[in-house]
Short mmCIF file of N, CA, C and O in Angstrom, two decimals:
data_model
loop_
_atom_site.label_atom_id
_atom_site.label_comp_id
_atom_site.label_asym_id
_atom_site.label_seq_id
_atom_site.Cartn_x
_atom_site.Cartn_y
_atom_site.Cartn_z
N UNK A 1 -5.28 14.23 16.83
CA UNK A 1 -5.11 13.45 15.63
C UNK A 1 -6.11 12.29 15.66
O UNK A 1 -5.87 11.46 16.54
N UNK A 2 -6.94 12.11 15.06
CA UNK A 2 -7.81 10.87 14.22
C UNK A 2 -7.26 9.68 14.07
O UNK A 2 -6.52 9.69 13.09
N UNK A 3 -7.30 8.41 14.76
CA UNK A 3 -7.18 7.04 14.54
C UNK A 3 -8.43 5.91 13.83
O UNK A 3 -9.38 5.35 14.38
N UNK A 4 -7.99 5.89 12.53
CA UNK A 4 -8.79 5.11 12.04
C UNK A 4 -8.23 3.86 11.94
O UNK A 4 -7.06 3.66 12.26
N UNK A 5 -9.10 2.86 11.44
CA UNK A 5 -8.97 1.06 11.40
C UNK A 5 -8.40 0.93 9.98
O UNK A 5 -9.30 0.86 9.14
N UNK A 6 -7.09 0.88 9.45
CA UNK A 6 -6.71 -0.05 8.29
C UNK A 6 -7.10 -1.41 7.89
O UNK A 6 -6.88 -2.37 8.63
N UNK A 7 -7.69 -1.53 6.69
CA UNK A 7 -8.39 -2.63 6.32
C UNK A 7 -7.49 -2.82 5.20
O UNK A 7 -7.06 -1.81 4.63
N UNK A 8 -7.09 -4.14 4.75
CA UNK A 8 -6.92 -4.52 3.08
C UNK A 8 -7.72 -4.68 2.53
O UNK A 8 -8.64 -5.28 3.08
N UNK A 9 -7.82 -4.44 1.74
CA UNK A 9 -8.85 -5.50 0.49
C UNK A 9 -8.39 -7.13 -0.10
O UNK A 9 -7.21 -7.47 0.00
N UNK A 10 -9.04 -7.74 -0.48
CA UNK A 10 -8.71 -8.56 -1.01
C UNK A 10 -7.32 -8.92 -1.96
O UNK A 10 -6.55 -9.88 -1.99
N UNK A 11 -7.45 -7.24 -2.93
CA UNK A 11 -6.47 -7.67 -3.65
C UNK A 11 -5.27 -6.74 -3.49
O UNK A 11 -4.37 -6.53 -4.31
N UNK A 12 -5.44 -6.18 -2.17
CA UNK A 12 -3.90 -5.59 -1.65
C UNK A 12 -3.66 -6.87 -0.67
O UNK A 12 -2.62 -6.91 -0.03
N UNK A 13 -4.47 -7.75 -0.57
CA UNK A 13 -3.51 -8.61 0.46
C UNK A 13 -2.99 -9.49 -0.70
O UNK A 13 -2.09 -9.99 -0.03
N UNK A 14 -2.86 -9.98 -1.71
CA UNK A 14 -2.92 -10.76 -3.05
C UNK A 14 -1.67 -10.04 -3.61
O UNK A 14 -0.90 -10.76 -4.25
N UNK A 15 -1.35 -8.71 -3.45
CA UNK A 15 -0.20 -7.90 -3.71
C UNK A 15 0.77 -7.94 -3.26
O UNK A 15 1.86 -7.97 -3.84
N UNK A 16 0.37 -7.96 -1.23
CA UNK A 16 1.18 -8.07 -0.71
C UNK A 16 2.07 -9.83 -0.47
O UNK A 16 3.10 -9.98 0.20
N UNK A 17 1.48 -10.72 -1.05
CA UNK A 17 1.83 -11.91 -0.84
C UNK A 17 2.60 -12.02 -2.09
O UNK A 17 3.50 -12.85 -1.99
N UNK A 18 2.49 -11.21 -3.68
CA UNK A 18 3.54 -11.71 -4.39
C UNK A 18 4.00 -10.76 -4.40
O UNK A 18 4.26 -10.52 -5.59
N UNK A 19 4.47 -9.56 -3.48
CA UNK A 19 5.81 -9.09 -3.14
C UNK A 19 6.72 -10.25 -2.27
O UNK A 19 7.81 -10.80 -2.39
N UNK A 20 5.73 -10.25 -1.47
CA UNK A 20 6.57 -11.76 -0.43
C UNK A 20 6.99 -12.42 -1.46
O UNK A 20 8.19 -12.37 -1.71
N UNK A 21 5.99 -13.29 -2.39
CA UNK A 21 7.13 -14.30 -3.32
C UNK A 21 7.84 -14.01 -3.90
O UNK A 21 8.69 -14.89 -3.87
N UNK A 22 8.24 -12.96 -4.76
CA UNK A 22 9.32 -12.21 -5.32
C UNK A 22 10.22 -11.97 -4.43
O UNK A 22 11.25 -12.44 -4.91
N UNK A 23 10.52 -11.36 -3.09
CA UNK A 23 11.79 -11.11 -2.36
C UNK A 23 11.94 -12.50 -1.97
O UNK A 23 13.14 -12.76 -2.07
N UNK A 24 11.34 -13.42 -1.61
CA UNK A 24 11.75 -14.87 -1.68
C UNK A 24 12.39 -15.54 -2.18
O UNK A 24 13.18 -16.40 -1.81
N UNK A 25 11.81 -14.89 -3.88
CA UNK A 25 12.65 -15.70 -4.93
C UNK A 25 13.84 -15.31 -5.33
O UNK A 25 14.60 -16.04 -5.97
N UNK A 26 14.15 -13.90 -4.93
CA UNK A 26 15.20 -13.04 -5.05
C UNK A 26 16.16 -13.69 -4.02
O UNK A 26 17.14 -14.33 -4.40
N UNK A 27 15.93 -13.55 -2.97
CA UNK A 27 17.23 -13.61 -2.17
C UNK A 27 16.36 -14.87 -0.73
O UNK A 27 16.90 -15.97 -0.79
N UNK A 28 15.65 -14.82 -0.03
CA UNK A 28 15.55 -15.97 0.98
C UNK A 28 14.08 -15.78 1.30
O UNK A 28 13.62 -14.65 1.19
N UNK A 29 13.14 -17.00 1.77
CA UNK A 29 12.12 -16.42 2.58
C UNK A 29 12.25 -15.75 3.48
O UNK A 29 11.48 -14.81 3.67
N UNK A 30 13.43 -16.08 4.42
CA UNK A 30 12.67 -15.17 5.25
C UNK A 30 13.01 -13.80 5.08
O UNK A 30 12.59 -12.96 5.88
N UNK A 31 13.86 -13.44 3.92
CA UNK A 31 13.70 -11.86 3.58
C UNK A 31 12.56 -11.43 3.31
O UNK A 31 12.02 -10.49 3.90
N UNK A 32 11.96 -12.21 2.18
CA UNK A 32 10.51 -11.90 2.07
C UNK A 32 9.66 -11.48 3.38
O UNK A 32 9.30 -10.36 3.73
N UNK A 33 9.41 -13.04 4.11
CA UNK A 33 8.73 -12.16 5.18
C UNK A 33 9.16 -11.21 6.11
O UNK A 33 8.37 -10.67 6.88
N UNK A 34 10.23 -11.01 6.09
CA UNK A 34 10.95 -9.67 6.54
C UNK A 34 10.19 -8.00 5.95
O UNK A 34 9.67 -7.05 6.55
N UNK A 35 10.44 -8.27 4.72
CA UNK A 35 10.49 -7.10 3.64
C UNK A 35 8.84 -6.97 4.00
O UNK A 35 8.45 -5.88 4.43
N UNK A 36 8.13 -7.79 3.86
CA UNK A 36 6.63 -7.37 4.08
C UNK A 36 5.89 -7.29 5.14
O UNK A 36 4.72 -6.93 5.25
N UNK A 37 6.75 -7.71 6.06
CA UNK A 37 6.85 -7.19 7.46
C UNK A 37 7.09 -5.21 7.38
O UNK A 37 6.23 -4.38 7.68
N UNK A 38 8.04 -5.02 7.04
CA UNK A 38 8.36 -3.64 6.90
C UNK A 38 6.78 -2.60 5.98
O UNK A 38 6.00 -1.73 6.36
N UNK A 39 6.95 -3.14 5.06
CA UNK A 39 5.87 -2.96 4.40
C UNK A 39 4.29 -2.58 5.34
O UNK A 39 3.84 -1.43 5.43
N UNK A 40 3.63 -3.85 5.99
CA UNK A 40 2.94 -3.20 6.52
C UNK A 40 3.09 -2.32 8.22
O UNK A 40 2.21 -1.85 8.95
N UNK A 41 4.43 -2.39 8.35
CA UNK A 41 4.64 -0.82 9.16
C UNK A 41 4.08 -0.09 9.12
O UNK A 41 3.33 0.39 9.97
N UNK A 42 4.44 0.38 7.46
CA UNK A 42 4.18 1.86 7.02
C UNK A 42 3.28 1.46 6.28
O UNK A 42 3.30 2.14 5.26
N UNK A 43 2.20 0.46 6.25
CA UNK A 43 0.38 0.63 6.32
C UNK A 43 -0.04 1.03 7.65
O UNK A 43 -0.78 2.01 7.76
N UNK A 44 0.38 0.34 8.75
CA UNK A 44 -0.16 0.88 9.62
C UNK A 44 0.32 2.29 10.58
O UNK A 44 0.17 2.39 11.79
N UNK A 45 0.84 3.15 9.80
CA UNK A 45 1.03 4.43 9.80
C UNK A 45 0.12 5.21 9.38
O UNK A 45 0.05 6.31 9.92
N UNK A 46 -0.80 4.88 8.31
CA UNK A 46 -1.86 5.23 7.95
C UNK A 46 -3.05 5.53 8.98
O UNK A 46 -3.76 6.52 8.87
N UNK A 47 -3.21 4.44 10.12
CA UNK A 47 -4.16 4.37 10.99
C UNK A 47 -4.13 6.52 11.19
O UNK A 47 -5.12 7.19 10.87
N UNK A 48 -2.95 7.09 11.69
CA UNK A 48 -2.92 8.23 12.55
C UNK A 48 -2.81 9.19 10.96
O UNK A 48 -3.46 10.24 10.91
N UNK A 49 -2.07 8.80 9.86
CA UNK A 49 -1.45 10.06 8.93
C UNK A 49 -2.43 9.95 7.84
O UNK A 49 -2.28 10.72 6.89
N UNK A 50 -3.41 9.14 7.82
CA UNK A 50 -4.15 8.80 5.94
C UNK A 50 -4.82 10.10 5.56
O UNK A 50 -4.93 10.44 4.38
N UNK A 51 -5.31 10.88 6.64
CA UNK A 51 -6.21 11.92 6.32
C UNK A 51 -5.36 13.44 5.90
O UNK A 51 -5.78 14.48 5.40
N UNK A 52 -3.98 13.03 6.37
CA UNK A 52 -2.84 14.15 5.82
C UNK A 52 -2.86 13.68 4.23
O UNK A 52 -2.98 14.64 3.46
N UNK A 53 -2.80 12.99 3.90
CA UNK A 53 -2.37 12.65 2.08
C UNK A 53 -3.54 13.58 1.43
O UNK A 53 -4.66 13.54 1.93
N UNK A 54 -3.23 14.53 0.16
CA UNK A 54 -3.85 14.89 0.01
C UNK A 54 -4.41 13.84 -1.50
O UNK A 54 -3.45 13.18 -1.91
N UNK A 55 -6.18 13.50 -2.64
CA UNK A 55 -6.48 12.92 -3.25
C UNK A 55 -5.54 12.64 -4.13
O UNK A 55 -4.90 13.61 -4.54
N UNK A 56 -5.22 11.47 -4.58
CA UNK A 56 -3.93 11.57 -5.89
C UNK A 56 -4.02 12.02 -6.75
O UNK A 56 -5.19 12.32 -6.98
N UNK A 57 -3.11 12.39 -7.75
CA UNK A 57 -3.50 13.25 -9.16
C UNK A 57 -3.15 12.07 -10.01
O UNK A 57 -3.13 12.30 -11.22
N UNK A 58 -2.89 10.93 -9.63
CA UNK A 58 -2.54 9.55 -10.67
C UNK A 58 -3.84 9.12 -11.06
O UNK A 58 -4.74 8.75 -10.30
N UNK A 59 -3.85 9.20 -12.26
CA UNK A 59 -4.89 8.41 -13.29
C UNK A 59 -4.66 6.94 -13.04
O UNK A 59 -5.58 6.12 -13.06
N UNK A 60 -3.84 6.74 -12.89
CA UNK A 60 -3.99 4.98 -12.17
C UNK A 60 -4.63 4.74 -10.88
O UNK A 60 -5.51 3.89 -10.92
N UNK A 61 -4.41 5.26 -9.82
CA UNK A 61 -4.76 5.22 -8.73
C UNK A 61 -6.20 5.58 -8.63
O UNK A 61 -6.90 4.72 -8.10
N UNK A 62 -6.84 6.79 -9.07
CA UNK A 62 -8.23 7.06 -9.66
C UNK A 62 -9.02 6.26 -9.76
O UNK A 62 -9.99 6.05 -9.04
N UNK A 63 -8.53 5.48 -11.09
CA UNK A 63 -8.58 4.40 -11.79
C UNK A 63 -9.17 2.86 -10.40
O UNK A 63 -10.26 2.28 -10.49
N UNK A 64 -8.46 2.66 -9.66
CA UNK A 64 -8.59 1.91 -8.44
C UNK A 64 -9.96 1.82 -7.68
O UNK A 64 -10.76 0.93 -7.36
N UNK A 65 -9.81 3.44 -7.50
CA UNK A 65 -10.81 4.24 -6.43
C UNK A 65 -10.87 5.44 -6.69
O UNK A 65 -9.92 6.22 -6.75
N UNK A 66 -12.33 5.75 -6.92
CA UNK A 66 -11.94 7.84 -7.67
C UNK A 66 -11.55 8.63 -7.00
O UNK A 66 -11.16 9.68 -7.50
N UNK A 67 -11.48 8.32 -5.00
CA UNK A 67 -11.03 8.80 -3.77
C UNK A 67 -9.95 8.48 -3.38
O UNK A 67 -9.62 8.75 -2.23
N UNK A 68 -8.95 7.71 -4.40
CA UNK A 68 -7.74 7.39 -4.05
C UNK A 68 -6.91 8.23 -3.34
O UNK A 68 -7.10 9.40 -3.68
N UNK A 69 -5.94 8.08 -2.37
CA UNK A 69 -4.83 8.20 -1.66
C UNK A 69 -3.80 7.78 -2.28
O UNK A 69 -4.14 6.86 -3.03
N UNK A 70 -2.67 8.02 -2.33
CA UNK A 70 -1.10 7.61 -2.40
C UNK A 70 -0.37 7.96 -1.81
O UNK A 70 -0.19 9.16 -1.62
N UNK A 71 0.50 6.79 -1.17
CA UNK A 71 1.73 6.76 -0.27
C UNK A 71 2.88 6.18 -1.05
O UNK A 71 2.54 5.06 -1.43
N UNK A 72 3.79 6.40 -1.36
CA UNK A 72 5.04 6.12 -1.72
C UNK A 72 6.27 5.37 -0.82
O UNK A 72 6.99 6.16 -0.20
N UNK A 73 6.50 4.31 -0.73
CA UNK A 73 7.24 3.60 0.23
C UNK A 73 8.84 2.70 -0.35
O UNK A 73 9.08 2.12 -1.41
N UNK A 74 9.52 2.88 0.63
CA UNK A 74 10.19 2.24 0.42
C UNK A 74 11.05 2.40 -1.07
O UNK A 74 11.48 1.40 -1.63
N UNK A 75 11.18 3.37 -1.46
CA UNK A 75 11.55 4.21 -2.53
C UNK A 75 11.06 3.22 -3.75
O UNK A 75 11.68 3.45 -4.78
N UNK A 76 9.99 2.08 -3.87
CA UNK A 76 9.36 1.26 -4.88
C UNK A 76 8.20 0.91 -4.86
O UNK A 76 7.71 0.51 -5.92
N UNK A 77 7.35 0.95 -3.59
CA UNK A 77 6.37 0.86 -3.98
C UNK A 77 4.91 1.55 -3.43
O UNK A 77 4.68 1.22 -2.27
N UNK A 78 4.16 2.21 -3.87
CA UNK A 78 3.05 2.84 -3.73
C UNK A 78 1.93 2.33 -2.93
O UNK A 78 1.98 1.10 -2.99
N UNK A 79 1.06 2.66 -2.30
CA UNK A 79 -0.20 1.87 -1.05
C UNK A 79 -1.18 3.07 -1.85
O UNK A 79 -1.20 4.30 -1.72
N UNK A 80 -1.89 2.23 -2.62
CA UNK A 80 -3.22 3.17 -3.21
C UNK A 80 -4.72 3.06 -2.05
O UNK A 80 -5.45 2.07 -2.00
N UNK A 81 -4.86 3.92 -1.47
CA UNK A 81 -6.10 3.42 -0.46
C UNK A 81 -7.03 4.65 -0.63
O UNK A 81 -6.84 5.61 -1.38
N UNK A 82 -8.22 4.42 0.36
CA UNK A 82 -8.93 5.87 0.19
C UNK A 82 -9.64 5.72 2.03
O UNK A 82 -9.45 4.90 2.92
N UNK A 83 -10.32 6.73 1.94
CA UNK A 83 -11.11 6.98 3.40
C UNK A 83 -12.62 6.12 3.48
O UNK A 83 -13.24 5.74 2.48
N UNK A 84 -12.90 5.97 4.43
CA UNK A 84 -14.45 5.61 4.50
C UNK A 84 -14.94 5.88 6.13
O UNK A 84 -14.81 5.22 7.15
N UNK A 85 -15.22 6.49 5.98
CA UNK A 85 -15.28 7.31 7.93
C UNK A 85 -14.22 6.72 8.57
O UNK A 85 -13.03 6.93 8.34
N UNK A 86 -14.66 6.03 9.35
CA UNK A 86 -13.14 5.62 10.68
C UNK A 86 -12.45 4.60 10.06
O UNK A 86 -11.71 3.95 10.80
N UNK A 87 -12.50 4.33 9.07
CA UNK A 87 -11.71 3.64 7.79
C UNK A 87 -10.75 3.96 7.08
O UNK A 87 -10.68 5.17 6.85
N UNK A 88 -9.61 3.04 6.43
CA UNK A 88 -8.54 3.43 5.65
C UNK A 88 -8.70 2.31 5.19
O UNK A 88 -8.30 1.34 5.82
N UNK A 89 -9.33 2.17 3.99
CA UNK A 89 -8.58 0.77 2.89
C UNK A 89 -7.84 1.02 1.73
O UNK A 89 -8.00 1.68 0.70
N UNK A 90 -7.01 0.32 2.19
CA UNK A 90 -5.91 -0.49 1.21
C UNK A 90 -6.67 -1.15 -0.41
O UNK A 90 -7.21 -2.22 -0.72
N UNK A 91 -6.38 -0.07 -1.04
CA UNK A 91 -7.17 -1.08 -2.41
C UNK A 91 -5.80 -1.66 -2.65
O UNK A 91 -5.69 -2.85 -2.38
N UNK A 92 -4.57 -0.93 -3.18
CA UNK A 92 -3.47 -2.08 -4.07
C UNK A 92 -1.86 -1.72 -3.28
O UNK A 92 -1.45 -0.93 -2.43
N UNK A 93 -1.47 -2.49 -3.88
CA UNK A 93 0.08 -2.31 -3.61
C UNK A 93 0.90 -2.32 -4.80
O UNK A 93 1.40 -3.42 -5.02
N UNK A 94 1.17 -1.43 -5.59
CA UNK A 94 1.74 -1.62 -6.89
C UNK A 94 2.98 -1.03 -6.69
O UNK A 94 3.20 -0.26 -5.76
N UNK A 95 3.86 -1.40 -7.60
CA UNK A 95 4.84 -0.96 -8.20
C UNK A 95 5.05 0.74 -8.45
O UNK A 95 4.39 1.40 -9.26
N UNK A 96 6.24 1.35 -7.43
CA UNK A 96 5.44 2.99 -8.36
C UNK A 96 5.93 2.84 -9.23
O UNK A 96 5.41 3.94 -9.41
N UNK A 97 6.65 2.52 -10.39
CA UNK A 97 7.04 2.86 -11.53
C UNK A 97 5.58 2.19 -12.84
O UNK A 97 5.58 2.18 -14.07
N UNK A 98 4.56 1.75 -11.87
CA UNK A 98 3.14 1.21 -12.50
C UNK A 98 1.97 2.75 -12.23
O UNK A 98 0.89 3.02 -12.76
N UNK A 99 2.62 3.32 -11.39
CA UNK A 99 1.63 4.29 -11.08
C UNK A 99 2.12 5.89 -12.50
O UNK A 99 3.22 6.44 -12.52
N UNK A 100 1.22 6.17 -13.23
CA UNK A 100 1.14 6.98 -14.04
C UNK A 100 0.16 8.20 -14.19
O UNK A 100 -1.00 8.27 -13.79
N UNK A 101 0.81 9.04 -14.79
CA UNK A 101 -0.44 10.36 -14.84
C UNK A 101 -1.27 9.82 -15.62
O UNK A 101 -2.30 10.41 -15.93
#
């Protein structure tokens, strides 16, 4: 199995910080940083599994990166990334109910 380097981008780390403020504002910080703690877990699951996902068929995700990936997490939210040799970046962290054909 293939170990590549997970990278964010700019504006998946920008994603991942107002998920943090939203479970914050919902219920406590430190759920927040809990919850996005969990979160990038299962980014860095990607390092060993990214090259199993097969290209997305989401016109949103496309849309991102035309080499997009999708992972589905946490039964809410989606990790749109793509390959770049020993690379995995993270373009977004959206909402899946934002991700559309």
């Amino acid at each position: 199995m293939r170990e590549r380097k997970v990278v964010l981008t700019a504006e998946a780390d920008r994603d991942m910080q107002q998920v943090e403020a939203y479970v914050s504002e919902i219920y406590r910080p430190e759920s927040g940083r809990r919850y996005v703690t969990r979160l990038y877990s299962y980014i860095s699951e990607l390092s060993f599994a990214a090259g199993t996902f097969p290209p997305s068929r989401y016109l949103t995700a496309r849309r991102i990166h035309p080499d997009a990936r999708t992972m589905a997490v946490m039964h809410r939210w989606t990790i749109v990334f793509h390959l770049y040799g020993d690379y995995v970046i993270v373009d977004r962290i959206l909402a899946s109910k934002n991700i559309t054909e």
